[in-house]
GROMACS .gro file of C-alpha atoms in nm:
model
  427
    1MET     CA    1 -25.103   9.617 -18.365
    2GLY     CA    2 -24.841   9.798 -18.480
    3PHE     CA    3 -24.565   9.967 -18.353
    4SER     CA    4 -24.712  10.282 -18.467
    5ALA     CA    5 -25.021  10.240 -18.285
    6ILE     CA    6 -24.852  10.125 -17.959
    7THR     CA    7 -24.630  10.442 -17.971
    8LEU     CA    8 -24.882  10.666 -18.024
    9PHE     CA    9 -25.172  10.532 -17.806
   10GLY     CA   10 -24.944  10.379 -17.540
   11SER     CA   11 -24.794  10.759 -17.476
   12PHE     CA   12 -25.098  10.915 -17.513
   13PHE     CA   13 -25.267  10.684 -17.238
   14ILE     CA   14 -24.957  10.699 -17.019
   15LEU     CA   15 -24.950  11.102 -17.063
   16LEU     CA   16 -25.347  11.101 -16.937
   17LEU     CA   17 -25.226  10.882 -16.631
   18MET     CA   18 -24.977  11.140 -16.534
   19ASN     CA   19 -25.309  11.381 -16.532
   20ILE     CA   20 -25.144  11.574 -16.828
   21PRO     CA   21 -25.408  11.800 -17.008
   22ILE     CA   22 -25.572  11.616 -17.257
   23ALA     CA   23 -25.497  11.912 -17.552
   24VAL     CA   24 -25.135  11.860 -17.435
   25ALA     CA   25 -25.131  11.473 -17.431
   26LEU     CA   26 -25.269  11.460 -17.773
   27GLY     CA   27 -25.016  11.687 -17.878
   28LEU     CA   28 -24.699  11.542 -17.693
   29SER     CA   29 -24.799  11.174 -17.807
   30SER     CA   30 -24.842  11.286 -18.177
   31VAL     CA   31 -24.492  11.455 -18.160
   32ILE     CA   32 -24.331  11.149 -18.034
   33THR     CA   33 -24.479  10.914 -18.293
   34LEU     CA   34 -24.381  11.161 -18.563
   35ILE     CA   35 -23.988  11.148 -18.417
   36ALA     CA   36 -24.024  10.776 -18.386
   37PHE     CA   37 -24.121  10.737 -18.729
   38ASP     CA   38 -23.878  10.994 -18.869
   39VAL     CA   39 -24.186  11.257 -19.007
   40PRO     CA   40 -24.086  11.575 -19.107
   41MET     CA   41 -24.212  11.811 -18.776
   42SER     CA   42 -24.352  12.052 -19.043
   43ILE     CA   43 -24.666  11.824 -19.079
   44TYR     CA   44 -24.762  11.912 -18.694
   45SER     CA   45 -24.799  12.274 -18.791
   46PHE     CA   46 -24.953  12.223 -19.131
   47THR     CA   47 -25.228  11.991 -19.012
   48MET     CA   48 -25.284  12.184 -18.691
   49TYR     CA   49 -25.361  12.491 -18.910
   50SER     CA   50 -25.550  12.314 -19.165
   51ALA     CA   51 -25.804  12.170 -18.912
   52THR     CA   52 -25.885  12.485 -18.757
   53ALA     CA   53 -25.880  12.702 -19.063
   54LYS     CA   54 -26.255  12.626 -19.180
   55PHE     CA   55 -26.542  12.864 -19.147
   56THR     CA   56 -26.767  12.620 -19.037
   57LEU     CA   57 -26.572  12.594 -18.721
   58LEU     CA   58 -26.633  12.972 -18.647
   59ALA     CA   59 -26.949  12.847 -18.514
   60ILE     CA   60 -26.790  12.748 -18.198
   61PRO     CA   61 -26.680  13.062 -18.093
   62PHE     CA   62 -27.008  13.230 -18.126
   63PHE     CA   63 -27.228  12.941 -17.981
   64ILE     CA   64 -26.995  12.933 -17.678
   65LEU     CA   65 -27.029  13.362 -17.683
   66ALA     CA   66 -27.435  13.307 -17.745
   67GLY     CA   67 -27.457  13.075 -17.473
   68MET     CA   68 -27.265  13.291 -17.229
   69ILE     CA   69 -27.467  13.620 -17.285
   70MET     CA   70 -27.809  13.443 -17.283
   71GLU     CA   71 -27.704  13.272 -16.939
   72ARG     CA   72 -27.617  13.663 -16.812
   73SER     CA   73 -27.929  13.802 -16.963
   74GLY     CA   74 -28.157  13.590 -16.748
   75ILE     CA   75 -28.296  13.379 -16.984
   76SER     CA   76 -28.251  13.063 -16.778
   77LYS     CA   77 -28.445  13.198 -16.483
   78ARG     CA   78 -28.744  13.305 -16.682
   79LEU     CA   79 -28.726  12.947 -16.871
   80ILE     CA   80 -28.731  12.803 -16.550
   81ASP     CA   81 -29.001  13.002 -16.375
   82PHE     CA   82 -29.252  12.932 -16.682
   83ALA     CA   83 -29.175  12.540 -16.666
   84ASN     CA   84 -29.231  12.550 -16.278
   85LYS     CA   85 -29.551  12.741 -16.328
   86ALA     CA   86 -29.652  12.472 -16.614
   87VAL     CA   87 -29.534  12.130 -16.389
   88GLY     CA   88 -29.408  12.246 -16.051
   89HIS     CA   89 -29.736  12.161 -15.867
   90LEU     CA   90 -29.692  11.808 -15.980
   91ARG     CA   91 -29.543  11.530 -15.756
   92GLY     CA   92 -29.154  11.539 -15.895
   93GLY     CA   93 -29.251  11.842 -16.068
   94LEU     CA   94 -28.927  12.046 -16.010
   95ALA     CA   95 -28.757  11.719 -16.148
   96ILE     CA   96 -28.971  11.772 -16.477
   97VAL     CA   97 -28.840  12.161 -16.458
   98ALA     CA   98 -28.483  12.052 -16.456
   99VAL     CA   99 -28.534  11.829 -16.746
  100ILE     CA  100 -28.756  12.078 -16.972
  101THR     CA  101 -28.540  12.399 -16.881
  102SER     CA  102 -28.233  12.205 -16.944
  103CYS     CA  103 -28.410  12.094 -17.291
  104PHE     CA  104 -28.470  12.440 -17.388
  105PHE     CA  105 -28.132  12.593 -17.267
  106ALA     CA  106 -27.956  12.338 -17.459
  107ALA     CA  107 -28.092  12.479 -17.775
  108ILE     CA  108 -27.920  12.779 -17.657
  109SER     CA  109 -27.586  12.692 -17.541
  110GLY     CA  110 -27.489  12.393 -17.756
  111SER     CA  111 -27.282  12.301 -17.433
  112GLY     CA  112 -27.360  12.033 -17.144
  113PRO     CA  113 -27.121  12.219 -16.883
  114ALA     CA  114 -27.285  12.542 -17.003
  115THR     CA  115 -27.654  12.440 -16.930
  116VAL     CA  116 -27.536  12.276 -16.604
  117ALA     CA  117 -27.352  12.594 -16.489
  118ALA     CA  118 -27.660  12.835 -16.603
  119LEU     CA  119 -27.966  12.606 -16.445
  120GLY     CA  120 -27.807  12.447 -16.152
  121SER     CA  121 -27.760  12.740 -15.939
  122ILE     CA  122 -28.090  12.831 -15.929
  123LEU     CA  123 -28.234  12.450 -15.966
  124ILE     CA  124 -28.006  12.247 -15.722
  125PRO     CA  125 -28.122  12.481 -15.395
  126ALA     CA  126 -28.457  12.510 -15.508
  127MET     CA  127 -28.493  12.125 -15.546
  128ASP     CA  128 -28.313  12.085 -15.194
  129ASP     CA  129 -28.543  12.305 -15.067
  130ALA     CA  130 -28.840  12.117 -15.198
  131GLY     CA  131 -28.732  11.807 -15.009
  132TYR     CA  132 -28.545  11.645 -15.289
  133ASP     CA  133 -28.202  11.492 -15.189
  134LYS     CA  134 -27.929  11.733 -15.324
  135GLY     CA  135 -27.744  11.415 -15.454
  136MET     CA  136 -28.014  11.326 -15.650
  137ALA     CA  137 -28.078  11.702 -15.779
  138SER     CA  138 -27.728  11.753 -15.853
  139ALA     CA  139 -27.693  11.433 -16.047
  140LEU     CA  140 -28.023  11.489 -16.251
  141VAL     CA  141 -27.892  11.855 -16.346
  142ALA     CA  142 -27.560  11.708 -16.449
  143SER     CA  143 -27.727  11.417 -16.658
  144ALA     CA  144 -27.989  11.686 -16.800
  145GLY     CA  145 -27.707  11.925 -16.877
  146ALA     CA  146 -27.571  11.669 -17.135
  147ILE     CA  147 -27.885  11.738 -17.350
  148GLY     CA  148 -27.703  12.026 -17.438
  149ILE     CA  149 -27.485  11.855 -17.688
  150ILE     CA  150 -27.790  11.626 -17.842
  151ILE     CA  151 -28.031  11.900 -17.877
  152PRO     CA  152 -27.968  12.140 -18.165
  153PRO     CA  153 -27.791  12.356 -18.214
  154SER     CA  154 -27.445  12.165 -18.063
  155ILE     CA  155 -27.124  12.274 -18.053
  156ALA     CA  156 -27.039  11.853 -18.097
  157PHE     CA  157 -27.261  11.834 -18.396
  158VAL     CA  158 -27.058  12.089 -18.557
  159VAL     CA  159 -26.737  11.943 -18.502
  160TYR     CA  160 -26.875  11.585 -18.570
  161GLY     CA  161 -27.003  11.711 -18.910
  162VAL     CA  162 -26.633  11.860 -18.988
  163VAL     CA  163 -26.483  11.531 -18.930
  164ALA     CA  164 -26.738  11.306 -19.079
  165GLU     CA  165 -26.819  11.573 -19.372
  166VAL     CA  166 -27.193  11.543 -19.271
  167SER     CA  167 -27.400  11.805 -19.308
  168ILE     CA  168 -27.406  12.008 -18.982
  169GLY     CA  169 -27.797  12.113 -19.060
  170LYS     CA  170 -27.912  11.758 -19.110
  171LEU     CA  171 -27.723  11.671 -18.775
  172PHE     CA  172 -27.914  11.936 -18.585
  173ILE     CA  173 -28.260  11.840 -18.711
  174ALA     CA  174 -28.183  11.452 -18.663
  175GLY     CA  175 -28.095  11.522 -18.309
  176ILE     CA  176 -28.450  11.660 -18.216
  177VAL     CA  177 -28.618  11.372 -18.128
  178PRO     CA  178 -28.319  11.170 -17.966
  179GLY     CA  179 -28.243  11.458 -17.735
  180LEU     CA  180 -28.637  11.458 -17.637
  181LEU     CA  181 -28.563  11.083 -17.564
  182PHE     CA  182 -28.323  11.126 -17.369
  183GLY     CA  183 -28.493  11.368 -17.184
  184LEU     CA  184 -28.804  11.149 -17.099
  185ALA     CA  185 -28.596  10.872 -16.973
  186LEU     CA  186 -28.405  11.133 -16.755
  187ILE     CA  187 -28.759  11.230 -16.644
  188ALA     CA  188 -28.898  10.856 -16.601
  189ALA     CA  189 -28.595  10.779 -16.364
  190SER     CA  190 -28.615  11.083 -16.140
  191LEU     CA  191 -28.997  11.018 -16.088
  192ILE     CA  192 -28.923  10.649 -15.966
  193VAL     CA  193 -28.620  10.753 -15.777
  194SER     CA  194 -28.797  11.054 -15.563
  195LYS     CA  195 -29.144  10.829 -15.536
  196ASN     CA  196 -29.059  10.818 -15.148
  197TYR     CA  197 -28.976  11.168 -15.077
  198GLN     CA  198 -29.173  11.422 -14.893
  199PHE     CA  199 -29.207  11.743 -15.079
  200LYS     CA  200 -29.340  12.046 -14.975
  201ASP     CA  201 -29.711  12.165 -15.141
  202VAL     CA  202 -29.663  12.361 -15.432
  203LYS     CA  203 -29.998  12.535 -15.545
  204VAL     CA  204 -30.125  12.531 -15.895
  205ALA     CA  205 -30.046  12.821 -16.089
  206THR     CA  206 -30.354  13.057 -16.221
  207ALA     CA  207 -30.402  13.068 -16.588
  208ARG     CA  208 -30.273  13.451 -16.591
  209GLU     CA  209 -29.983  13.339 -16.392
  210LEU     CA  210 -29.885  13.068 -16.630
  211TRP     CA  211 -29.977  13.337 -16.959
  212ASP     CA  212 -29.766  13.588 -16.750
  213ALA     CA  213 -29.444  13.359 -16.714
  214PHE     CA  214 -29.491  13.248 -17.059
  215LYS     CA  215 -29.470  13.614 -17.197
  216ASP     CA  216 -29.170  13.641 -16.976
  217ALA     CA  217 -29.003  13.371 -17.141
  218LEU     CA  218 -29.066  13.384 -17.489
  219TRP     CA  219 -28.752  13.543 -17.621
  220GLY     CA  220 -28.576  13.261 -17.486
  221ILE     CA  221 -28.793  13.025 -17.604
  222MET     CA  222 -28.794  13.188 -17.929
  223THR     CA  223 -28.399  13.173 -17.938
  224PRO     CA  224 -28.416  12.799 -18.088
  225ILE     CA  225 -28.690  12.867 -18.337
  226ILE     CA  226 -28.487  13.171 -18.486
  227ILE     CA  227 -28.166  12.973 -18.472
  228LEU     CA  228 -28.334  12.689 -18.644
  229GLY     CA  229 -28.566  12.800 -18.864
  230GLY     CA  230 -28.306  13.049 -19.004
  231ILE     CA  231 -28.086  12.737 -19.109
  232TYR     CA  232 -28.371  12.508 -19.248
  233GLY     CA  233 -28.520  12.793 -19.407
  234GLY     CA  234 -28.212  12.896 -19.593
  235ILE     CA  235 -28.180  13.208 -19.437
  236PHE     CA  236 -27.799  13.151 -19.298
  237THR     CA  237 -27.565  12.902 -19.250
  238PRO     CA  238 -27.518  12.711 -18.913
  239THR     CA  239 -27.200  12.945 -18.892
  240GLU     CA  240 -27.414  13.256 -18.969
  241ALA     CA  241 -27.672  13.140 -18.695
  242ALA     CA  242 -27.437  13.141 -18.436
  243GLY     CA  243 -27.378  13.474 -18.511
  244VAL     CA  244 -27.747  13.562 -18.549
  245ALA     CA  245 -27.801  13.375 -18.177
  246VAL     CA  246 -27.498  13.647 -18.041
  247PHE     CA  247 -27.640  13.952 -18.139
  248TYR     CA  248 -27.987  13.839 -18.048
  249GLY     CA  249 -27.888  13.753 -17.702
  250LEU     CA  250 -27.716  14.076 -17.677
  251PHE     CA  251 -28.057  14.247 -17.785
  252VAL     CA  252 -28.268  14.075 -17.558
  253GLY     CA  253 -28.007  14.096 -17.253
  254ILE     CA  254 -27.953  14.476 -17.310
  255PHE     CA  255 -28.292  14.591 -17.455
  256ILE     CA  256 -28.564  14.360 -17.347
  257TYR     CA  257 -28.457  14.232 -17.020
  258LYS     CA  258 -28.199  14.506 -16.882
  259GLU     CA  259 -27.984  14.257 -16.721
  260LEU     CA  260 -27.712  14.259 -16.935
  261LYS     CA  261 -27.458  14.599 -16.880
  262ILE     CA  262 -27.230  14.744 -17.198
  263LYS     CA  263 -26.970  14.726 -16.879
  264GLU     CA  264 -27.005  14.360 -16.851
  265LEU     CA  265 -26.917  14.282 -17.237
  266SER     CA  266 -26.567  14.305 -17.233
  267LYS     CA  267 -26.541  14.036 -16.948
  268LEU     CA  268 -26.793  13.777 -17.137
  269LEU     CA  269 -26.575  13.820 -17.452
  270VAL     CA  270 -26.270  13.728 -17.224
  271ASP     CA  271 -26.448  13.443 -17.085
  272ALA     CA  272 -26.576  13.332 -17.429
  273SER     CA  273 -26.229  13.384 -17.578
  274ILE     CA  274 -26.055  13.145 -17.351
  275SER     CA  275 -26.330  12.895 -17.374
  276SER     CA  276 -26.296  12.899 -17.745
  277ALA     CA  277 -25.928  12.878 -17.746
  278VAL     CA  278 -25.930  12.589 -17.511
  279VAL     CA  279 -26.176  12.418 -17.759
  280MET     CA  280 -25.964  12.486 -18.089
  281LEU     CA  281 -25.664  12.403 -17.899
  282ILE     CA  282 -25.794  12.016 -17.861
  283VAL     CA  283 -25.932  12.035 -18.228
  284SER     CA  284 -25.579  12.127 -18.366
  285SER     CA  285 -25.401  11.878 -18.137
  286ALA     CA  286 -25.649  11.600 -18.216
  287SER     CA  287 -25.652  11.648 -18.579
  288VAL     CA  288 -25.258  11.605 -18.585
  289PHE     CA  289 -25.348  11.229 -18.370
  290ALA     CA  290 -25.614  11.192 -18.618
  291TRP     CA  291 -25.348  11.209 -18.903
  292ILE     CA  292 -25.128  10.986 -18.754
  293VAL     CA  293 -25.412  10.721 -18.707
  294THR     CA  294 -25.500  10.725 -19.095
  295THR     CA  295 -25.199  10.762 -19.242
  296GLN     CA  296 -24.999  10.487 -19.049
  297GLY     CA  297 -25.280  10.254 -19.145
  298ILE     CA  298 -25.336  10.235 -18.778
  299ALA     CA  299 -25.724  10.313 -18.846
  300THR     CA  300 -25.730  10.040 -19.153
  301ASN     CA  301 -25.573   9.782 -18.981
  302ILE     CA  302 -25.828   9.808 -18.627
  303ALA     CA  303 -26.087   9.814 -18.896
  304GLN     CA  304 -25.985   9.489 -19.065
  305ALA     CA  305 -25.937   9.311 -18.731
  306MET     CA  306 -26.310   9.397 -18.622
  307ILE     CA  307 -26.480   9.304 -18.939
  308ALA     CA  308 -26.274   8.969 -18.951
  309PHE     CA  309 -26.425   8.945 -18.596
  310THR     CA  310 -26.783   8.954 -18.727
  311THR     CA  311 -26.965   9.078 -19.005
  312ASN     CA  312 -27.280   9.147 -18.811
  313LYS     CA  313 -27.395   9.534 -18.790
  314TYR     CA  314 -27.574   9.485 -18.461
  315VAL     CA  315 -27.312   9.311 -18.290
  316ILE     CA  316 -27.044   9.556 -18.427
  317LEU     CA  317 -27.280   9.882 -18.325
  318LEU     CA  318 -27.261   9.675 -17.975
  319ILE     CA  319 -26.890   9.651 -17.973
  320ILE     CA  320 -26.853  10.037 -18.096
  321ASN     CA  321 -27.132  10.131 -17.825
  322VAL     CA  322 -26.905   9.990 -17.575
  323ILE     CA  323 -26.595  10.156 -17.680
  324LEU     CA  324 -26.772  10.478 -17.672
  325LEU     CA  325 -26.925  10.421 -17.311
  326ILE     CA  326 -26.579  10.372 -17.195
  327ALA     CA  327 -26.378  10.642 -17.393
  328GLY     CA  328 -26.627  10.882 -17.287
  329CYS     CA  329 -26.536  10.826 -16.911
  330PHE     CA  330 -26.221  10.961 -17.010
  331ILE     CA  331 -26.205  11.201 -17.262
  332ASP     CA  332 -26.412  11.507 -17.427
  333ALA     CA  333 -26.646  11.458 -17.710
  334ILE     CA  334 -26.433  11.695 -17.951
  335SER     CA  335 -26.116  11.441 -17.882
  336ALA     CA  336 -26.324  11.173 -17.912
  337TYR     CA  337 -26.469  11.262 -18.255
  338TYR     CA  338 -26.078  11.329 -18.392
  339ILE     CA  339 -25.941  11.013 -18.180
  340LEU     CA  340 -26.217  10.723 -18.297
  341LEU     CA  341 -26.390  10.870 -18.609
  342PRO     CA  342 -26.099  10.765 -18.842
  343ILE     CA  343 -26.098  10.380 -18.697
  344PHE     CA  344 -26.500  10.366 -18.711
  345ILE     CA  345 -26.553  10.522 -19.048
  346PRO     CA  346 -26.417  10.261 -19.239
  347ILE     CA  347 -26.604  10.013 -19.030
  348LEU     CA  348 -26.932  10.185 -19.107
  349ASN     CA  349 -26.891  10.226 -19.454
  350ALA     CA  350 -26.822   9.845 -19.455
  351ILE     CA  351 -27.174   9.727 -19.294
  352GLY     CA  352 -27.358   9.994 -19.431
  353VAL     CA  353 -27.460  10.227 -19.152
  354ASP     CA  354 -27.534  10.563 -19.217
  355LEU     CA  355 -27.285  10.844 -19.086
  356LEU     CA  356 -27.596  11.064 -19.023
  357HIS     CA  357 -27.741  10.785 -18.794
  358PHE     CA  358 -27.424  10.709 -18.640
  359GLY     CA  359 -27.330  11.072 -18.546
  360ILE     CA  360 -27.644  11.090 -18.314
  361ILE     CA  361 -27.521  10.746 -18.158
  362MET     CA  362 -27.160  10.883 -18.111
  363THR     CA  363 -27.294  11.202 -17.973
  364VAL     CA  364 -27.550  11.053 -17.717
  365ASN     CA  365 -27.282  10.798 -17.569
  366LEU     CA  366 -27.032  11.105 -17.538
  367ALA     CA  367 -27.319  11.258 -17.389
  368ILE     CA  368 -27.356  11.018 -17.121
  369GLY     CA  369 -26.965  11.032 -17.082
  370GLN     CA  370 -27.014  11.368 -16.934
  371PHE     CA  371 -27.202  11.269 -16.629
  372THR     CA  372 -27.017  10.964 -16.567
  373PRO     CA  373 -26.709  10.940 -16.340
  374PRO     CA  374 -26.442  10.969 -16.329
  375VAL     CA  375 -26.405  11.254 -16.570
  376GLY     CA  376 -26.739  11.356 -16.649
  377VAL     CA  377 -26.737  11.737 -16.691
  378ASN     CA  378 -27.140  11.781 -16.561
  379LEU     CA  379 -27.063  11.622 -16.235
  380TYR     CA  380 -26.760  11.831 -16.158
  381VAL     CA  381 -26.999  12.151 -16.235
  382ALA     CA  382 -27.298  12.031 -16.031
  383CYS     CA  383 -27.066  11.912 -15.739
  384GLY     CA  384 -26.924  12.254 -15.691
  385ILE     CA  385 -27.300  12.405 -15.737
  386GLY     CA  386 -27.417  12.150 -15.486
  387ASN     CA  387 -27.148  12.190 -15.263
  388ILE     CA  388 -27.117  11.772 -15.237
  389SER     CA  389 -26.847  11.520 -15.292
  390LEU     CA  390 -26.789  11.315 -15.607
  391SER     CA  391 -26.848  10.978 -15.443
  392ARG     CA  392 -27.211  11.103 -15.313
  393ILE     CA  393 -27.303  11.229 -15.682
  394SER     CA  394 -27.127  10.956 -15.827
  395LYS     CA  395 -27.389  10.695 -15.679
  396ALA     CA  396 -27.683  10.920 -15.716
  397VAL     CA  397 -27.660  10.959 -16.107
  398ILE     CA  398 -27.659  10.562 -16.135
  399PRO     CA  399 -28.043  10.549 -16.237
  400PHE     CA  400 -27.993  10.808 -16.471
  401VAL     CA  401 -27.692  10.599 -16.614
  402VAL     CA  402 -27.913  10.348 -16.675
  403VAL     CA  403 -28.206  10.523 -16.824
  404SER     CA  404 -27.939  10.648 -17.070
  405ILE     CA  405 -27.813  10.380 -17.207
  406ILE     CA  406 -28.143  10.216 -17.244
  407ALA     CA  407 -28.227  10.523 -17.449
  408LEU     CA  408 -27.901  10.460 -17.653
  409ILE     CA  409 -28.012  10.082 -17.761
  410LEU     CA  410 -28.329  10.224 -17.876
  411ILE     CA  411 -28.144  10.511 -18.069
  412THR     CA  412 -27.880  10.278 -18.232
  413TYR     CA  413 -28.123  10.006 -18.286
  414ILE     CA  414 -28.401  10.188 -18.433
  415PRO     CA  415 -28.233  10.436 -18.706
  416ALA     CA  416 -28.616  10.627 -18.799
  417ILE     CA  417 -28.581  10.790 -18.428
  418THR     CA  418 -28.323  10.965 -18.593
  419THR     CA  419 -28.401  10.988 -18.965
  420PHE     CA  420 -28.733  11.030 -19.005
  421ILE     CA  421 -28.764  11.404 -18.949
  422PRO     CA  422 -28.460  11.466 -19.239
  423GLU     CA  423 -28.640  11.214 -19.442
  424LEU     CA  424 -28.994  11.370 -19.390
  425LEU     CA  425 -28.857  11.713 -19.471
  426GLY     CA  426 -28.688  11.560 -19.772
  427MET     CA  427 -28.314  11.612 -19.636
   0.00000   0.00000   0.00000
């Protein structure tokens, strides 16, 4: 490894160990490396601007705002009520409800932490009251929230598509089956873990109650249909779809459910702006980091070293998965795309791995990172809602990590799980 790589990655990890925010750590390590190799600092501002001045990335603030609007509109509690009426009477039914509603809300928010925040405040107390261990309930909601970056529309897919130059529409459609597989794995684990719990009896909903709950939740259920149908029907682009999601959420919240007040919009806009600014700061800082990785030959050297070690595609994919699982424990998905994709893409091209398929592999890896300690953001959100310690939820989340890795292995080594719907649609 050259001196440039040691300078860049060494300073980055030292800053992380000092508990410096990741966006700042990425930026400072890039500045240190640019100064060390006498690169004009004008490169820094130019690269940051170029990275963010892209129409496609406008989808990020719009999807963030749409998720906040729909959370405040009362869609989440209606989705939970409908799922509870449908399967809540089954043994372990609330665990199934948690995963099903996470899949639905994921298709609205596109964000893991947003999904946990929207659903956890309702589901964790309900599961605790029904007889579930609170640590297990919090761990399940944190794990299920990670589906938010796998099921389309996904903010993570938008960033991956920009960095890897892959169609975001294809990524959205390719993420559906892997997202559902991920959810099924979590349901299986939750049913096994909770088999010895003593649950309160829940009466079976009547057909009328189920129908009424469905009608009440229909506006929320329609959201992903409108977004994805519009994209694949050629009506609007993914970025325009994010804007449509905002106006649809406002319409539902103000005029249909009437839970969103006009006076609340200013606060929602401020909150969405802050969240968007954090994401875009990471994008801009990470883009300079990625530029250095590429132009200093770091990516090429690492790729050549790995291919010299082995040319076996399956072994290389295993090594990459291990790297991503470890990286996901410490850095967020957006940073990981910018830091690691410049290194991985030459390797993937050399061994013939489709970048569409790899986009799902990488995103599932980083979704698992959202609920693995020490920096799993979903865990912290669930801890706050459940009022439990990180050590307690970290123990409870182990079964969900295990089944998620099994799902990851299937997605990695059976490409058809990812590609068969895009191929079926001729994409």
